[in-house]
XYZ file of C-alpha atoms in Angstrom:
704
model
C -1.616 53.310 -67.313
C -4.050 51.517 -65.031
C -2.283 48.212 -65.554
C 1.048 49.833 -64.716
C -0.310 51.302 -61.483
C -1.794 47.907 -60.508
C 1.556 46.207 -61.203
C 3.435 48.728 -59.081
C 0.895 48.303 -56.286
C 1.318 44.516 -56.392
C 5.092 44.763 -56.203
C 4.825 47.287 -53.359
C 2.513 44.995 -51.416
C 4.868 42.044 -52.010
C 7.831 44.128 -50.906
C 6.030 45.307 -47.765
C 5.071 41.727 -46.888
C 8.597 40.419 -47.464
C 9.959 43.189 -45.226
C 7.443 42.225 -42.542
C 8.013 38.467 -42.682
C 11.289 38.424 -40.647
C 9.561 40.311 -37.835
C 6.563 38.017 -37.920
C 8.757 34.928 -37.844
C 10.378 35.991 -34.570
C 7.300 37.582 -32.965
C 6.050 36.224 -29.688
C 2.482 36.785 -28.606
C 1.315 38.856 -25.676
C -1.310 36.172 -24.972
C -0.875 32.437 -24.443
C -3.964 30.226 -24.221
C -3.974 26.657 -22.934
C -6.816 24.294 -22.155
C -6.795 25.535 -18.550
C -5.737 29.227 -18.502
C -5.439 32.332 -20.589
C -2.221 34.215 -19.732
C -1.419 37.713 -20.958
C 1.571 39.988 -20.512
C 0.296 43.477 -19.641
C 1.827 46.837 -18.796
C 0.903 50.119 -17.144
C 2.855 53.372 -17.548
C 0.359 56.173 -16.798
C 2.925 58.924 -17.474
C 4.895 57.193 -20.182
C 8.295 55.584 -19.668
C 10.924 57.875 -18.225
C 13.276 57.870 -15.225
C 11.473 58.259 -11.904
C 8.033 57.544 -13.380
C 6.016 54.455 -12.400
C 6.214 51.457 -14.725
C 4.420 48.200 -13.984
C 4.441 44.900 -15.831
C 2.408 41.851 -14.967
C 1.092 38.482 -15.972
C -2.685 38.326 -16.028
C -4.002 34.742 -15.629
C -7.617 33.825 -16.242
C -8.390 30.279 -15.029
C -10.964 27.866 -16.395
C -13.649 27.054 -13.785
C -12.297 25.056 -10.790
C -8.680 25.313 -11.963
C -6.121 27.277 -9.922
C -2.490 28.389 -9.782
C -0.428 29.031 -6.622
C 0.738 31.743 -4.236
C 4.390 32.345 -3.309
C 3.914 29.698 -0.582
C 1.741 27.060 -2.324
C 0.976 25.261 0.993
C 1.022 21.475 1.271
C 1.619 21.006 -2.454
C 2.027 22.947 -5.687
C 4.546 25.407 -7.087
C 4.435 29.217 -7.289
C 4.335 30.960 -10.646
C 7.758 32.180 -11.818
C 8.461 35.167 -14.108
C 11.781 35.504 -15.942
C 12.093 38.910 -17.610
C 14.269 39.946 -20.555
C 14.577 43.770 -20.454
C 16.996 46.275 -21.984
C 20.171 47.092 -20.110
C 19.561 49.186 -17.012
C 15.930 48.195 -16.496
C 15.416 46.204 -13.237
C 12.258 44.191 -12.534
C 11.308 43.714 -8.905
C 9.666 40.751 -7.203
C 6.082 39.772 -7.745
C 3.676 41.767 -5.595
C 1.503 38.829 -4.641
C -2.238 39.497 -4.180
C -3.931 37.951 -1.127
C -4.542 34.265 -1.923
C -7.393 32.054 -0.852
C -7.190 28.733 0.965
C -7.741 25.760 -1.334
C -8.583 22.642 0.713
C -7.961 19.300 -1.027
C -8.753 16.297 1.167
C -6.337 16.351 4.082
C -4.241 19.076 2.469
C -4.565 22.848 2.241
C -3.000 24.906 -0.521
C -2.912 28.652 -1.231
C -3.610 30.048 -4.614
C -5.869 31.839 -7.072
C -8.953 30.994 -9.077
C -10.870 33.091 -11.625
C -8.697 36.042 -12.750
C -5.544 37.257 -11.071
C -2.761 39.678 -11.979
C 0.772 39.143 -10.713
C 2.265 42.669 -10.965
C 5.947 43.621 -10.959
C 7.410 47.131 -10.517
C 10.169 48.070 -12.963
C 12.912 50.675 -12.332
C 13.725 52.786 -15.401
C 17.435 53.743 -15.819
C 18.367 57.456 -15.640
C 19.794 57.499 -19.121
C 16.808 55.980 -20.898
C 15.695 58.099 -23.860
C 14.213 55.579 -26.246
C 10.854 55.818 -27.971
C 9.772 52.215 -27.281
C 10.475 49.546 -24.709
C 10.754 45.874 -25.781
C 9.672 43.428 -23.059
C 10.008 39.685 -23.222
C 8.889 37.252 -20.551
C 9.189 33.525 -19.969
C 6.637 32.415 -17.376
C 6.026 29.034 -15.831
C 3.046 28.052 -13.757
C 1.465 24.923 -12.284
C -2.278 24.703 -12.878
C -4.315 22.203 -10.911
C -7.785 20.795 -10.397
C -7.868 17.118 -9.367
C -4.632 16.807 -11.304
C -1.748 19.207 -11.789
C -0.175 20.213 -15.114
C 2.987 22.286 -15.518
C 2.563 24.948 -18.233
C 4.636 27.811 -19.575
C 4.554 30.594 -22.077
C 6.854 33.055 -23.883
C 5.453 36.565 -24.188
C 6.510 39.717 -26.036
C 5.179 43.287 -26.097
C 6.340 46.684 -27.419
C 5.435 49.626 -25.179
C 5.426 53.207 -26.362
C 7.655 55.372 -24.133
C 6.247 58.733 -25.253
C 2.539 58.126 -24.474
C 0.679 56.768 -21.439
C -0.067 53.037 -21.308
C -3.319 52.508 -19.401
C -5.254 49.912 -21.385
C -5.195 47.483 -18.444
C -5.726 50.001 -15.654
C -8.634 48.022 -14.169
C -6.454 44.942 -13.770
C -3.687 46.828 -11.995
C -6.164 48.687 -9.790
C -7.781 45.436 -8.734
C -4.360 43.925 -8.008
C -3.457 46.883 -5.790
C -6.697 46.510 -3.873
C -6.004 42.772 -3.406
C -2.426 43.258 -2.188
C -2.013 42.565 1.565
C -1.577 45.864 3.426
C 0.970 46.672 6.089
C -0.594 47.845 9.368
C 1.170 50.929 10.800
C 1.330 50.774 14.548
C 0.549 47.074 14.783
C 2.786 44.761 16.805
C 3.009 41.005 17.096
C 5.125 38.357 18.725
C 5.248 34.549 18.635
C 6.590 31.852 20.988
C 6.954 28.118 20.491
C 4.743 26.300 22.995
C 4.797 22.550 22.630
C 3.998 21.607 19.042
C 2.379 24.974 18.251
C 3.237 28.616 17.791
C 1.455 30.950 20.235
C 0.999 34.360 18.565
C -0.290 37.640 20.035
C -1.211 40.541 17.765
C -2.032 44.102 18.807
C -3.328 47.047 16.768
C -5.109 45.402 13.853
C -7.452 47.772 11.954
C -11.180 48.002 12.668
C -12.341 45.801 9.745
C -10.336 42.925 11.245
C -11.595 43.353 14.809
C -13.645 40.428 16.056
C -13.422 38.599 12.728
C -12.533 34.902 12.230
C -9.309 35.529 10.314
C -7.550 33.147 7.983
C -3.827 32.671 8.805
C -1.443 32.151 5.881
C 2.379 32.014 6.306
C 4.552 33.333 3.507
C 7.428 31.159 4.822
C 7.209 27.527 3.670
C 8.188 24.572 5.827
C 7.070 26.039 9.168
C 3.362 25.550 9.991
C 0.821 22.771 9.473
C -1.310 24.411 6.813
C -4.234 22.010 7.272
C -4.091 22.160 11.058
C -6.806 23.877 13.056
C -5.746 27.436 14.031
C -7.203 28.434 17.399
C -7.948 32.132 17.734
C -9.445 34.252 20.429
C -10.098 37.994 20.693
C -9.447 39.782 23.971
C -10.627 43.285 23.202
C -8.410 44.531 20.341
C -5.797 41.808 20.976
C -5.830 38.683 18.847
C -4.328 35.484 20.270
C -3.558 32.620 17.893
C -2.313 29.091 18.425
C -0.947 27.785 15.128
C 0.128 24.110 14.832
C 3.663 23.560 13.593
C 4.438 21.168 10.814
C 5.641 17.743 11.875
C 8.146 17.949 9.002
C 9.227 21.534 9.865
C 12.320 22.339 7.839
C 12.640 26.105 8.517
C 13.200 28.092 11.692
C 12.988 31.782 10.765
C 13.782 34.516 13.311
C 10.573 36.171 12.198
C 7.552 34.719 10.433
C 5.923 36.653 7.621
C 2.163 36.045 7.527
C -0.968 37.307 5.860
C -4.272 37.563 7.752
C -7.498 37.858 5.772
C -11.067 38.381 6.834
C -14.305 37.106 5.180
C -15.719 39.415 2.524
C -12.446 41.329 2.357
C -10.591 41.412 -0.971
C -7.234 42.057 0.672
C -5.535 40.933 3.807
C -3.075 42.398 6.304
C 0.635 41.690 6.218
C 2.536 41.139 9.452
C 6.074 40.197 10.444
C 6.004 38.173 13.706
C 9.317 37.884 15.548
C 9.838 34.528 17.309
C 10.701 35.146 20.972
C 12.953 32.562 22.649
C 13.958 30.718 19.446
C 12.811 27.365 18.174
C 14.627 24.940 20.468
C 11.697 24.651 22.855
C 9.586 22.960 20.215
C 11.968 20.085 19.494
C 10.891 17.787 22.292
C 7.255 18.580 21.794
C 7.546 17.845 18.082
C 8.807 14.368 18.855
C 5.776 13.858 21.126
C 3.524 15.131 18.373
C 5.014 12.706 15.904
C 4.406 9.880 18.341
C 0.807 11.045 18.776
C 0.262 11.114 15.030
C 1.830 7.700 14.657
C -0.538 6.411 17.298
C -3.421 8.104 15.605
C -2.563 6.539 12.250
C -1.860 3.080 13.767
C -5.391 1.788 12.962
C -4.979 2.793 9.327
C -1.592 1.095 9.181
C -3.010 -2.094 10.723
C -5.842 -1.996 8.189
C -3.239 -1.734 5.403
C -1.438 -4.768 6.834
C -4.685 -6.756 6.873
C -5.477 -5.728 3.299
C -1.955 -6.821 2.332
C -2.372 -10.251 3.951
C -5.792 -10.734 2.279
C -4.572 -9.456 -1.108
C -1.456 -11.651 -0.980
C -3.547 -14.722 -0.199
C -5.921 -14.002 -3.054
C -3.010 -13.728 -5.437
C -2.942 -17.548 -5.377
C -6.320 -17.481 -7.181
C -4.882 -15.408 -10.030
C -4.253 -17.438 -13.220
C -0.785 -15.916 -13.597
C 0.372 -17.799 -10.496
C -1.057 -21.199 -11.470
C 2.038 -22.592 -13.301
C 4.261 -22.120 -10.278
C 1.648 -23.548 -7.884
C 1.302 -26.593 -10.128
C 5.023 -27.220 -9.590
C 4.585 -26.971 -5.843
C 1.730 -29.463 -5.896
C 3.947 -31.835 -7.883
C 6.631 -31.352 -5.240
C 4.147 -32.364 -2.545
C 3.427 -35.573 -4.394
C 7.119 -36.319 -4.831
C 7.804 -36.057 -1.110
C 5.053 -38.482 -0.245
C 4.891 -38.914 3.536
C 8.131 -37.110 4.367
C 6.412 -34.495 6.510
C 9.614 -32.975 7.917
C 10.844 -32.349 4.413
C 7.496 -30.896 3.450
C 7.477 -28.460 6.384
C 11.055 -27.375 5.660
C 10.168 -26.852 2.003
C 7.114 -24.776 2.991
C 9.237 -22.569 5.202
C 11.880 -22.167 2.497
C 9.159 -21.302 -0.061
C 7.716 -18.715 2.374
C 11.133 -17.180 2.908
C 11.703 -16.937 -0.821
C 8.326 -15.248 -1.365
C 8.717 -12.741 1.457
C 12.314 -11.911 0.618
C 11.439 -11.389 -3.063
C 8.533 -9.092 -2.179
C 10.843 -7.018 0.022
C 13.626 -6.977 -2.551
C 11.225 -5.908 -5.317
C 9.751 -3.252 -3.012
C 13.236 -1.886 -2.176
C 14.060 -1.607 -5.862
C 10.731 0.125 -6.560
C 11.129 2.615 -3.700
C 14.781 3.374 -4.617
C 13.816 4.042 -8.258
C 10.858 6.182 -7.249
C 13.072 8.162 -4.887
C 15.400 8.767 -7.836
C 12.557 10.378 -9.798
C 11.324 7.376 -11.815
C 7.567 7.218 -12.304
C 7.059 3.568 -11.503
C 4.370 1.414 -9.984
C 3.741 -2.180 -8.986
C 4.581 -4.623 -11.795
C 7.027 -2.103 -13.305
C 9.455 -4.856 -14.334
C 6.858 -6.279 -16.763
C 6.991 -2.942 -18.593
C 10.429 -3.932 -19.888
C 10.404 -6.033 -23.082
C 13.767 -7.536 -22.056
C 12.380 -8.727 -18.728
C 9.315 -10.224 -20.445
C 11.616 -11.991 -22.891
C 13.757 -13.386 -20.073
C 10.599 -14.730 -18.342
C 9.453 -16.302 -21.603
C 12.806 -18.011 -22.003
C 12.713 -19.174 -18.348
C 9.282 -20.723 -18.690
C 10.294 -22.328 -21.967
C 13.176 -23.974 -20.145
C 10.916 -25.136 -17.341
C 8.414 -26.568 -19.817
C 11.118 -28.346 -21.825
C 12.527 -29.795 -18.611
C 9.149 -31.067 -17.483
C 8.570 -32.569 -20.944
C 11.830 -34.519 -20.634
C 13.782 -32.746 -23.378
C 16.687 -32.217 -20.981
C 17.560 -32.246 -17.310
C 18.790 -29.164 -15.478
C 21.584 -31.206 -14.007
C 23.147 -31.540 -17.439
C 23.289 -27.736 -17.835
C 24.781 -26.949 -14.429
C 28.473 -27.316 -13.471
C 29.145 -30.324 -11.309
C 29.725 -28.246 -8.181
C 26.497 -26.353 -8.621
C 24.516 -29.501 -9.351
C 26.069 -31.176 -6.255
C 25.157 -28.194 -4.090
C 21.581 -28.218 -5.401
C 21.276 -31.912 -4.635
C 22.524 -31.419 -1.106
C 20.397 -28.317 -0.527
C 16.940 -28.948 -1.981
C 15.538 -26.126 0.124
C 17.290 -23.698 -2.192
C 14.945 -24.935 -4.952
C 11.946 -24.216 -2.719
C 13.174 -20.682 -1.982
C 13.849 -20.020 -5.673
C 10.400 -21.290 -6.621
C 9.039 -18.715 -4.152
C 11.034 -15.982 -5.928
C 9.739 -17.236 -9.279
C 6.160 -17.106 -7.977
C 6.626 -13.434 -7.004
C 8.112 -12.581 -10.388
C 5.053 -13.976 -12.131
C 2.501 -12.751 -9.568
C 3.768 -9.167 -9.491
C 1.747 -8.023 -12.514
C -1.464 -9.123 -10.813
C -3.396 -6.925 -8.376
C -5.830 -8.941 -6.314
C -8.791 -7.494 -4.348
C -7.593 -5.518 -1.281
C -4.077 -5.483 -2.731
C -4.472 -2.205 -4.662
C -5.364 -0.232 -1.480
C -2.478 -1.881 0.394
C 0.029 -1.035 -2.318
C -1.202 2.534 -2.548
C -0.816 2.933 1.221
C 2.653 1.377 1.195
C 3.976 3.889 -1.327
C 2.861 6.818 0.854
C 4.190 5.401 4.175
C 7.648 5.653 5.705
C 10.173 3.082 4.497
C 9.890 0.763 7.553
C 6.092 0.698 7.312
C 6.204 0.222 3.549
C 8.501 -2.750 3.992
C 6.121 -4.196 6.612
C 3.206 -3.961 4.185
C 5.155 -5.634 1.376
C 6.282 -8.352 3.793
C 2.611 -8.893 4.743
C 1.811 -9.319 1.044
C 4.457 -12.025 0.813
C 3.199 -13.761 3.951
C -0.356 -13.665 2.609
C 0.751 -15.179 -0.704
C 2.806 -17.961 0.929
C 0.261 -18.636 3.698
C -1.933 -21.215 1.864
C 1.085 -23.327 0.801
C 2.695 -23.031 4.210
C -0.568 -24.023 5.896
C -0.796 -27.056 3.656
C 2.693 -28.178 4.655
C 1.888 -27.770 8.326
C -1.467 -29.582 8.083
C -0.901 -33.369 8.235
C -4.225 -34.184 6.573
C -3.239 -32.439 3.338
C -0.545 -34.981 2.499
C -3.056 -37.812 2.943
C -5.269 -36.251 0.270
C -2.560 -36.680 -2.351
C -2.052 -39.992 -4.178
C 0.976 -42.098 -3.302
C 4.109 -41.717 -5.395
C 4.162 -44.034 -8.420
C 4.480 -44.234 -12.224
C 1.624 -41.730 -12.643
C 4.058 -39.016 -11.553
C 6.054 -39.240 -14.806
C 2.935 -38.625 -16.837
C 1.817 -35.790 -14.495
C 5.245 -34.184 -14.860
C 4.876 -34.018 -18.656
C 1.305 -32.661 -18.338
C 2.633 -29.839 -16.161
C 4.792 -28.675 -19.078
C 1.718 -27.396 -20.942
C 0.756 -24.682 -18.411
C 4.327 -23.472 -18.785
C 4.027 -23.272 -22.590
C 0.665 -21.539 -22.163
C 2.403 -18.936 -19.993
C 5.002 -18.494 -22.730
C 2.214 -17.764 -25.252
C 0.814 -15.094 -22.896
C 4.269 -13.523 -22.425
C 4.774 -13.426 -26.221
C 1.439 -11.653 -26.557
C 2.516 -9.115 -23.939
C 5.807 -8.623 -25.843
C 3.805 -8.077 -29.060
C 1.739 -5.368 -27.349
C 4.950 -3.665 -26.184
C 7.190 -3.865 -29.254
C 5.057 -4.940 -32.206
C 4.595 -8.141 -34.171
C 8.155 -8.168 -35.599
C 9.823 -8.382 -32.175
C 7.243 -10.951 -31.039
C 8.012 -13.127 -34.042
C 11.707 -12.664 -33.527
C 11.425 -13.737 -29.891
C 9.369 -16.763 -30.951
C 12.234 -17.733 -33.246
C 14.729 -17.242 -30.414
C 12.632 -19.552 -28.206
C 12.702 -22.199 -30.974
C 16.478 -21.828 -31.067
C 16.472 -22.203 -27.273
C 14.457 -25.401 -27.549
C 16.826 -26.706 -30.216
C 19.829 -25.931 -27.999
C 18.190 -27.785 -25.098
C 17.524 -30.755 -27.373
C 21.141 -30.861 -28.535
C 22.322 -30.770 -24.907
C 19.837 -33.362 -23.705
C 20.267 -35.853 -26.602
C 22.467 -38.820 -25.636
C 25.518 -39.361 -27.859
C 28.306 -41.977 -27.956
C 31.382 -39.740 -28.258
C 32.698 -36.537 -26.708
C 33.301 -35.076 -30.188
C 29.695 -35.672 -31.185
C 28.570 -34.058 -27.959
C 30.652 -30.925 -28.618
C 29.495 -30.633 -32.214
C 25.837 -31.192 -31.403
C 25.718 -28.886 -28.408
C 27.921 -26.289 -30.188
C 25.499 -26.119 -33.116
C 22.575 -25.603 -30.759
C 24.309 -22.861 -28.788
C 25.425 -21.164 -32.026
C 21.847 -21.065 -33.284
C 20.718 -19.658 -29.930
C 23.379 -16.920 -29.955
C 22.513 -15.979 -33.543
C 18.780 -15.776 -32.832
C 19.437 -13.708 -29.662
C 21.654 -11.267 -31.560
C 18.994 -10.814 -34.237
C 16.113 -10.171 -31.831
C 18.011 -8.048 -29.293
C 17.721 -4.667 -31.194
C 13.961 -5.080 -31.452
C 13.651 -5.727 -27.734
C 15.685 -2.611 -26.913
C 13.781 -0.396 -29.333
C 11.725 2.402 -27.773
C 9.426 2.676 -30.789
C 6.878 0.405 -29.245
C 3.333 0.129 -30.433
C 1.938 -0.496 -27.001
C 0.061 2.705 -26.426
C -2.397 2.159 -29.232
C -2.441 -1.584 -29.293
C -4.973 -1.773 -26.506
C -7.314 0.767 -28.082
C -7.133 -0.094 -31.785
C -10.278 -1.875 -32.804
C -11.705 -1.348 -29.357
C -14.962 0.114 -30.631
C -16.292 2.566 -28.057
C -12.982 2.913 -26.208
C -10.598 5.796 -26.837
C -7.052 6.437 -25.547
C -6.877 8.071 -22.136
C -5.383 11.463 -21.492
C -5.959 14.155 -18.918
C -7.216 16.456 -21.633
C -9.702 13.797 -22.844
C -11.144 13.452 -19.331
C -11.507 17.196 -18.877
C -12.960 17.703 -22.356
C -15.651 15.109 -21.670
C -16.535 16.494 -18.249
C -16.629 20.062 -19.617
C -19.169 18.747 -22.145
C -21.256 17.412 -19.234
C -20.479 13.703 -19.881
C -19.329 11.224 -17.236
C -16.116 9.292 -17.874
C -15.152 5.686 -17.213
C -11.398 4.999 -17.277
C -9.888 1.514 -17.536
C -6.251 1.616 -16.326
C -4.890 -1.590 -17.833
C -1.826 -3.384 -19.150
C -1.225 -6.268 -21.506
C 0.756 -8.155 -18.860
C -2.053 -7.853 -16.251
C -4.110 -11.075 -16.271
C -6.835 -9.575 -14.082
C -7.151 -6.710 -16.525
C -7.602 -9.050 -19.468
C -10.149 -11.124 -17.549
C -12.242 -8.068 -16.704
C -11.908 -6.775 -20.248
C -13.345 -9.973 -21.705
C -16.116 -10.395 -19.129
C -17.521 -7.375 -17.361
C -16.291 -4.736 -19.835
C -17.486 -6.838 -22.790
C -21.012 -7.252 -21.370
C -23.469 -6.125 -24.042
C -25.994 -4.817 -21.553
C -23.380 -2.776 -19.693
C -21.977 -1.337 -22.941
C -25.520 -0.377 -23.932
C -26.008 1.365 -20.585
C -22.740 3.244 -21.094
C -24.057 4.471 -24.422
C -27.479 5.390 -23.008
C -25.909 7.448 -20.235
C -23.398 9.011 -22.712
C -20.440 7.743 -20.681
C -17.106 8.413 -22.372
C -14.984 5.264 -22.239
C -11.231 5.790 -22.015
C -8.458 3.186 -21.760
C -5.131 4.078 -20.064
C -2.631 1.498 -21.353
C 0.294 0.996 -18.937
C 1.869 -1.894 -20.849
C 4.987 0.177 -21.324
C 6.130 2.831 -18.885
C 4.005 5.944 -19.025
C 4.748 8.631 -16.391
C 1.393 10.361 -16.920
C -0.508 7.188 -16.123
C 1.768 6.452 -13.164
C 1.083 9.945 -11.776
C -2.635 9.539 -12.258
C -2.610 6.143 -10.469
C -0.819 7.804 -7.551
C -3.506 10.513 -7.407
C -6.072 7.728 -7.191
C -4.171 6.118 -4.303
C -3.010 3.158 -6.389
C 0.358 1.948 -7.699
C -0.644 -0.836 -10.034
C -3.347 -2.078 -12.406
C -6.157 -2.861 -12.807
C -7.805 0.361 -11.624
C -11.264 1.475 -12.704
C -12.353 5.054 -12.077
C -15.638 6.823 -12.828
C -15.566 10.617 -13.117
C -19.017 12.103 -12.658
C -20.244 15.547 -13.566
C -21.589 16.491 -10.107
C -18.477 15.946 -7.991
C -14.794 16.546 -8.607
C -13.602 13.370 -6.882
C -13.573 10.164 -8.987
C -15.090 6.929 -7.697
C -12.589 4.017 -7.693
C -14.081 0.532 -8.192
C -12.742 -2.828 -7.113
C -10.058 -4.801 -9.011
C -12.318 -7.786 -9.762
C -14.998 -5.850 -11.566
C -18.614 -6.945 -11.809
C -21.460 -5.642 -13.944
C -23.560 -4.962 -10.836
C -20.837 -2.863 -9.256
C -20.405 -0.735 -12.390
C -24.167 -0.230 -12.733
C -24.436 0.772 -9.081
C -21.671 3.330 -9.579
C -23.367 4.683 -12.710
C -26.540 5.109 -10.672
C -24.699 7.462 -8.331
C -23.626 9.831 -11.085
């Protein structure tokens, strides 16, 4: 009997569980927890759910320390939280009743939002024919949570509310939200008028707690005021006079401005609607004057960016990635001998090629970024196809210098004749080639200049990129203009043939580096395939450059070489186009103390009270690799990192990574290398120089 009862109980339990499984499979939680917030769907129905009775829903957000979400007008940046309700037919959810926010200054910006705990309540209208026993509520919410960085998050919520009994479990939350809601002021009056580049506002009838207080002014309407601007206020008895600066990028002209005024030590503010007397046309001329004033005020910063660009461009010539092209230019000097006019013309053509290429590359970068692409300086080296094309180009240059073939034999007669008659075209193209190779490098001063360029207007950005080009071309141009430089070079002679062959080896060394970059991006199989394609390219060049006695032999020999090249290219092409690259981990595997970078990893370390050192790097960045093998490999420095419990993270930008691009932009940079130290005492990271030294890192560690 006992065994029978136990068996029946087991089957009953199994049946109950199987009946429950479908509901569990589709259940959505009332609470969603991320690394930065805890969000909960809550409800209040103090008299149950019936027509005419109050029903409130809301999203309660509890933020981790120093993190925040945003008000309906986020200010200079950010996004408001959005709530998308799924309710039974007839139920209508109103708008969010936003609590009074607080100002959140961030450098030159001011945002509005919430820290700690906040409830975003919504009133719900119950239909007249509702007679159910429960109410099913679903919600999809999206919010942007920020600290030094911003992360979009979302959650799907689900609750069942009893309609026959009161729901008051979160009464304290709803009561606090009501207290924090901005209050209308009966009997108060206000008006605003555009005066110059500001809005002059006069308010009468504010309540006693606001009288004489230094009030914070927050506009509900976006695109009107300068949130970070200084608001002038003056009390004349019970009348408050405000002068609020207008935004230089004002996009809205409302007939009436909705604002919230809040006082210190007050949990809630006062809500006003301020009609604009006389319209907005009076501010147009003054706004233009204000823009001119701001442009004048920022002129020193712009001039400093231009100087940094000139200095950084000049120092690019010291980067090892530019050496192969410079060696060709030195060889060109020697070939010209004492023909100074030709040398000056070549220098000017080279300068034009460099500057034009910088501007063209900058235009492409800015256009792609405007289209939503997360790109930075050197973005073209993030493409395996582009790296492969460069490797093939340098292989061709090396083979040409080694005497395997002559470019004239590959070009159609008309093109070869044009090239012979216009040697300056070669100089301009060598400038373009120098830019293509130099673009992965970020010299000292250059990082700040590039970061400034990508935040400026298009004309100013173009001027900064042009200054980079002028700085890079300046040493070569100065050498062509200085008569004494030509006298330092040996006279043309037989030695030039040997020197020409020697110059092939830096080209082949560059090919080895590019193949290594390709291996970091796509894996060893693609790298080996590209090496095979380069061998086929060398074979094709040999077949074309080998002298033969008959036209038929020429066709057969060259045809076999071109066939091998086409076959090798077809075989390696799928690997180069593959998006399953191994780049992200290649830089960190076997790196010992280094771990892959992520926003979460930085925050986790800082929450644990540990400082963080981040190496923003890429395989194609020569400066990055130099620093990695010198300063960042210093045994003493690594020991000091360990002693101070510094978490070492490596952000590998070898292939495109929007998260790294965004983080670089937040640091005011658009390319690598970038080295940032995040301390535990301050929120702002310390950015170090591009050419890193042990002493600089130790000094920064001492400030933690």
